[in-house]
Amino acid sequence: MKAVILAGGPGTRLRPLTCTRPKLLMPIANRPLLDWTFERLSWAGVSEVILAVNYLAESFQQYFGKERYGVKIKYSREPRAMGTAGPIKLSEKMLTLDEDETLIAMNGDIWCDLDFSMLDAVHRKSREKGGVATITLYEVEDVSRYGVVELDREGRVKAFVEKPGGKVRSRLINAGIYAFSREIFDYLEARKMSMEREVFPRLAEEKRLYGFQHKGEWGDIGKFEDYLRVNFQVAEALAAGKPRIEGSAEYNSTVKFVPPVILGENVKVGANSKIGPYAILGRNVKVGESCQLTETVVFDNVEMGGGCLVKSSIVGEGVSIGDSVRISGGSVIGDLAIIASNVKLTRKVYVCPRKEVEKSAVGPKRLV
Ligand code: GTP
């Protein structure tokens, strides 16, 4: 098996954090999202991945180089944005795909515990019935944000409707992970082209599109709420019972941990602080005395004074926070920002990277 991962989007909805890193390198429980995906691909025996990059392309090369977990990595850089199908066509010439080998393609901003070899096995069965593509499907309550898929008894896609406005009969949505046969390239063009709006409806009409329902965990990290939800889900799986401490940590018996809590390497927590529930702290984070951190992700190398409260928010890498600061209500602090003592940032205040904040603010607003 080989794979193509779409990794080139600018991730505008996650600004300011995506001003300084691509969305796929956002940490999930202290590891970039894409790193988790590489691990799963390697478990399934995928030998080569083409990363379709564009925005901040060099960050991927710097982080992953030419190989990860035994998976060879090649980079396909687009001259301009090409949607969800164009980049896959562009990668064709870089792929060494055997005649009957499956190509996995996916939106890179998805967290999922799918076993890719299972998807391959299902696709091989679809192929025997003339299938060119098998889409991973996921059941959700509210389908309106997604592509909705109706299946027949044989697992063939009867209809594919992108972001339906009206009523639909199915709760199964396109999970953004596909298995393709080589023939898919006959349906793709090297221009800005949409898989969901152009390719899948045509394949469905030709009865060559199949579906496979995934019943484990799934979610994209498109918006801050989604990003936090995925982190908390992983924290529950890794650290539900007691704090997960990755390496050494410094704290005394007055510190209260309420799981799930994850502490990166070399975290220091001051006396009488309360960490959790749902707190993920990156490497070298220093928290002062009597702080409270809940429902929060703190990136690497953050320093925080005493008496701070951080709730339902995200603090970017290398941020420096004074004493008695309150950050809450879905606020997001960009990398290397400096927040002065006594500042209160309430309700969706987004602080740009390196910004020095000296006054309190109530959002929604951006501090540029
Ligand atoms: P927003 O700007 O916040 O909508 O995020 P995004 O730029 O990531 O767009 P979207 O969420 O629609 O993208 C879903 C997946 O496709 C992500 O993994 C993106 O990196 C990827 N993607 C989106 N557009 C392109 C593109 O033009 N080229 C490539 N190679 N990948 C893309």
Coordinates of C-alpha atoms in Angstrom, one line a residue, residues 69-301:
Y69 CA 8.5 4.7 11.3
G70 CA 10.0 3.0 8.3
V71 CA 7.6 4.8 5.9
K72 CA 9.4 6.6 3.0
I73 CA 8.2 10.2 2.6
K74 CA 8.2 12.2 -0.7
Y75 CA 6.9 15.8 -0.9
S76 CA 4.7 17.0 -3.7
R77 CA 4.7 20.8 -3.8
E78 CA 1.9 22.5 -5.7
P79 CA 2.4 25.7 -7.7
R80 CA -1.0 26.9 -6.3
A81 CA -4.0 25.6 -4.3
M82 CA -5.5 22.7 -6.2
G83 CA -8.4 21.6 -3.9
T84 CA -8.9 18.0 -2.8
A85 CA -8.5 16.1 -6.1
G86 CA -5.9 18.1 -8.0
P87 CA -3.0 17.4 -5.6
I88 CA -3.6 13.6 -5.8
K89 CA -3.4 13.7 -9.6
L90 CA -0.2 15.8 -9.2
S91 CA 1.3 13.0 -7.0
E92 CA 0.7 10.3 -9.7
K93 CA 4.1 10.7 -11.3
M94 CA 5.9 10.4 -7.9
L95 CA 4.1 7.2 -6.9
T96 CA 5.5 3.8 -7.6
L97 CA 2.1 2.0 -7.4
D98 CA 1.8 -1.6 -8.6
E99 CA -1.1 -2.5 -10.9
D100 CA -3.2 -4.1 -8.1
E101 CA -1.8 -2.1 -5.2
T102 CA -4.2 0.1 -3.1
L103 CA -3.6 3.8 -2.8
I104 CA -4.8 5.4 0.5
A105 CA -5.6 9.1 0.2
M106 CA -6.7 11.3 3.1
N107 CA -7.3 14.8 4.4
G108 CA -4.4 15.2 6.7
D109 CA -6.3 17.1 9.4
I110 CA -8.2 14.0 10.6
W111 CA -7.7 12.2 13.8
C112 CA -8.9 8.6 13.5
D113 CA -8.1 5.2 14.9
L114 CA -8.8 3.4 11.7
D115 CA -6.9 0.2 10.8
F116 CA -5.8 1.1 7.2
S117 CA -5.3 -2.6 6.4
M118 CA -9.0 -3.2 7.0
L119 CA -9.9 -0.4 4.6
D120 CA -7.6 -2.0 2.1
A121 CA -9.3 -5.4 2.6
V122 CA -12.7 -3.9 2.1
H123 CA -11.5 -2.1 -1.0
R124 CA -10.2 -5.3 -2.6
K125 CA -13.7 -6.7 -2.2
S126 CA -15.2 -3.6 -3.8
R127 CA -12.8 -3.9 -6.7
E128 CA -14.1 -7.4 -7.5
K129 CA -17.5 -5.7 -8.0
G130 CA -16.0 -3.0 -10.2
G131 CA -15.3 -0.4 -7.6
V132 CA -12.6 2.2 -8.1
A133 CA -12.9 3.9 -4.8
T134 CA -14.0 3.0 -1.2
I135 CA -14.8 5.9 1.1
T136 CA -14.5 5.6 4.9
L137 CA -17.8 6.6 6.4
Y138 CA -18.6 7.7 9.9
E139 CA -22.0 8.1 11.6
V140 CA -22.8 11.5 13.1
E141 CA -25.9 13.2 14.5
D142 CA -25.7 16.4 12.5
V143 CA -24.7 15.7 8.9
S144 CA -25.1 19.3 7.6
R145 CA -21.3 20.2 7.7
Y146 CA -20.3 17.1 5.7
G147 CA -20.7 15.0 2.6
V148 CA -23.5 12.6 3.2
V149 CA -23.5 9.1 1.7
E150 CA -26.3 6.6 1.1
L151 CA -25.3 3.0 0.7
D152 CA -27.2 0.1 -0.9
R153 CA -27.1 -3.5 0.6
E154 CA -23.9 -4.3 -1.2
G155 CA -22.1 -1.4 0.3
R156 CA -22.2 0.5 -3.0
V157 CA -22.8 4.3 -2.7
K158 CA -26.2 5.2 -4.1
A159 CA -25.8 8.9 -3.6
F160 CA -23.2 11.3 -2.5
V161 CA -24.4 14.8 -1.4
E162 CA -21.9 17.4 -0.3
K163 CA -23.1 19.6 2.6
P164 CA -26.8 19.0 2.2
G165 CA -29.2 21.9 2.8
G166 CA -32.4 19.9 3.2
K167 CA -33.4 16.6 4.6
V168 CA -31.3 13.5 4.0
R169 CA -32.0 9.8 4.7
S170 CA -28.5 8.9 5.9
R171 CA -26.4 9.7 9.0
L172 CA -23.2 8.4 7.3
I173 CA -20.7 11.1 6.3
N174 CA -17.5 11.1 4.3
A175 CA -14.7 10.7 6.8
G176 CA -12.1 12.0 4.4
I177 CA -10.1 8.8 4.1
Y178 CA -10.2 6.8 0.9
A179 CA -8.9 3.6 -0.7
F180 CA -8.3 3.9 -4.5
S181 CA -7.4 1.6 -7.3
R182 CA -4.9 2.8 -9.9
E183 CA -7.8 3.6 -12.2
I184 CA -8.7 6.6 -10.1
F185 CA -6.2 8.7 -11.9
D186 CA -8.4 8.5 -15.1
Y187 CA -11.0 10.5 -13.1
L188 CA -8.6 13.2 -11.8
E189 CA -7.1 16.3 -13.5
A190 CA -4.1 18.4 -12.5
R191 CA -6.1 21.5 -11.9
K192 CA -8.1 22.9 -8.9
M193 CA -10.5 20.0 -8.6
S194 CA -12.8 18.8 -5.8
M195 CA -13.0 15.2 -4.9
E196 CA -16.3 15.7 -3.1
R197 CA -18.1 17.8 -5.7
E198 CA -16.7 16.5 -8.9
V199 CA -15.1 13.0 -8.6
F200 CA -17.3 11.2 -6.1
P201 CA -20.7 12.2 -7.6
R202 CA -19.5 10.9 -11.0
L203 CA -18.2 7.6 -9.5
A204 CA -21.4 7.1 -7.6
E205 CA -23.4 7.7 -10.8
E206 CA -21.2 5.1 -12.6
K207 CA -21.8 2.7 -9.6
R208 CA -18.1 2.5 -9.0
L209 CA -18.0 4.0 -5.5
Y210 CA -18.2 2.0 -2.3
G211 CA -18.4 2.8 1.4
F212 CA -16.9 1.3 4.6
Q213 CA -18.2 2.4 8.0
H214 CA -15.6 3.1 10.6
K215 CA -17.0 2.6 14.2
G216 CA -14.0 3.7 16.3
E217 CA -12.8 7.3 17.0
W218 CA -12.9 10.0 14.3
G219 CA -12.8 13.8 14.2
D220 CA -11.1 16.6 12.2
I221 CA -9.3 19.4 13.9
G222 CA -10.6 22.1 11.6
K223 CA -11.8 24.5 14.4
F224 CA -10.5 25.2 17.9
E225 CA -13.5 23.3 19.5
D226 CA -12.7 20.3 17.3
Y227 CA -9.0 20.5 18.1
L228 CA -9.6 20.6 21.9
R229 CA -12.2 17.8 21.6
V230 CA -9.7 15.5 19.8
N231 CA -7.0 16.3 22.4
F232 CA -9.3 15.5 25.3
Q233 CA -10.5 12.3 23.7
V234 CA -6.8 11.1 23.4
A235 CA -6.1 12.3 26.9
E236 CA -9.0 10.2 28.1
A237 CA -7.6 7.2 26.4
L238 CA -4.0 7.7 27.6
A239 CA -4.5 9.2 31.0
A240 CA -7.9 8.6 32.4
G241 CA -6.9 7.0 35.7
K242 CA -3.7 8.9 36.7
P243 CA -1.6 11.7 35.2
R244 CA 0.6 10.6 32.3
I245 CA 4.1 12.0 33.0
E246 CA 6.3 11.9 29.9
G247 CA 9.8 11.9 31.4
S248 CA 10.7 13.8 34.6
A249 CA 8.4 16.4 36.2
E250 CA 8.8 18.6 39.3
Y251 CA 6.0 19.3 41.8
N252 CA 5.2 18.6 45.4
S253 CA 2.4 17.0 47.3
T254 CA 0.3 20.2 47.5
V255 CA -0.3 20.0 43.7
K256 CA -3.6 18.5 42.8
F257 CA -3.9 16.5 39.6
V258 CA -7.4 15.7 38.3
P259 CA -7.2 13.3 35.4
P260 CA -7.1 13.2 32.5
V261 CA -3.8 15.1 32.7
I262 CA -0.7 14.8 30.5
L263 CA 2.6 16.4 31.4
G264 CA 5.3 16.6 28.8
E265 CA 9.0 16.1 29.6
N266 CA 10.5 18.4 32.2
V267 CA 7.3 20.2 33.4
K268 CA 7.4 22.1 36.7
V269 CA 4.3 22.9 38.7
G270 CA 4.3 25.3 41.7
A271 CA 2.8 24.5 45.1
N272 CA -1.0 24.5 45.6
S273 CA -1.8 24.4 41.9
K274 CA -4.6 22.4 40.4
I275 CA -4.1 20.8 37.1
G276 CA -7.0 19.2 35.2
P277 CA -9.4 17.8 34.5
Y278 CA -8.5 17.8 30.8
A279 CA -5.1 19.5 30.9
I280 CA -2.3 18.8 28.5
L281 CA 1.0 20.5 29.2
G282 CA 3.9 20.4 26.6
R283 CA 7.6 20.0 27.2
N284 CA 9.4 22.4 29.6
V285 CA 6.2 24.1 30.7
K286 CA 6.6 26.0 34.0
V287 CA 3.5 26.8 36.0
G288 CA 3.8 29.0 39.1
E289 CA 2.2 28.6 42.5
S290 CA -1.6 28.4 43.1
C291 CA -2.5 28.2 39.4
Q292 CA -5.6 26.4 37.9
L293 CA -5.5 24.8 34.5
T294 CA -8.6 23.0 33.2
E295 CA -9.8 21.9 29.7
T296 CA -6.7 23.4 28.3
V297 CA -3.8 22.6 26.0
V298 CA -0.5 24.3 26.7
F299 CA 2.2 24.0 24.0
D300 CA 6.0 23.5 24.8
N301 CA 8.2 26.0 26.6

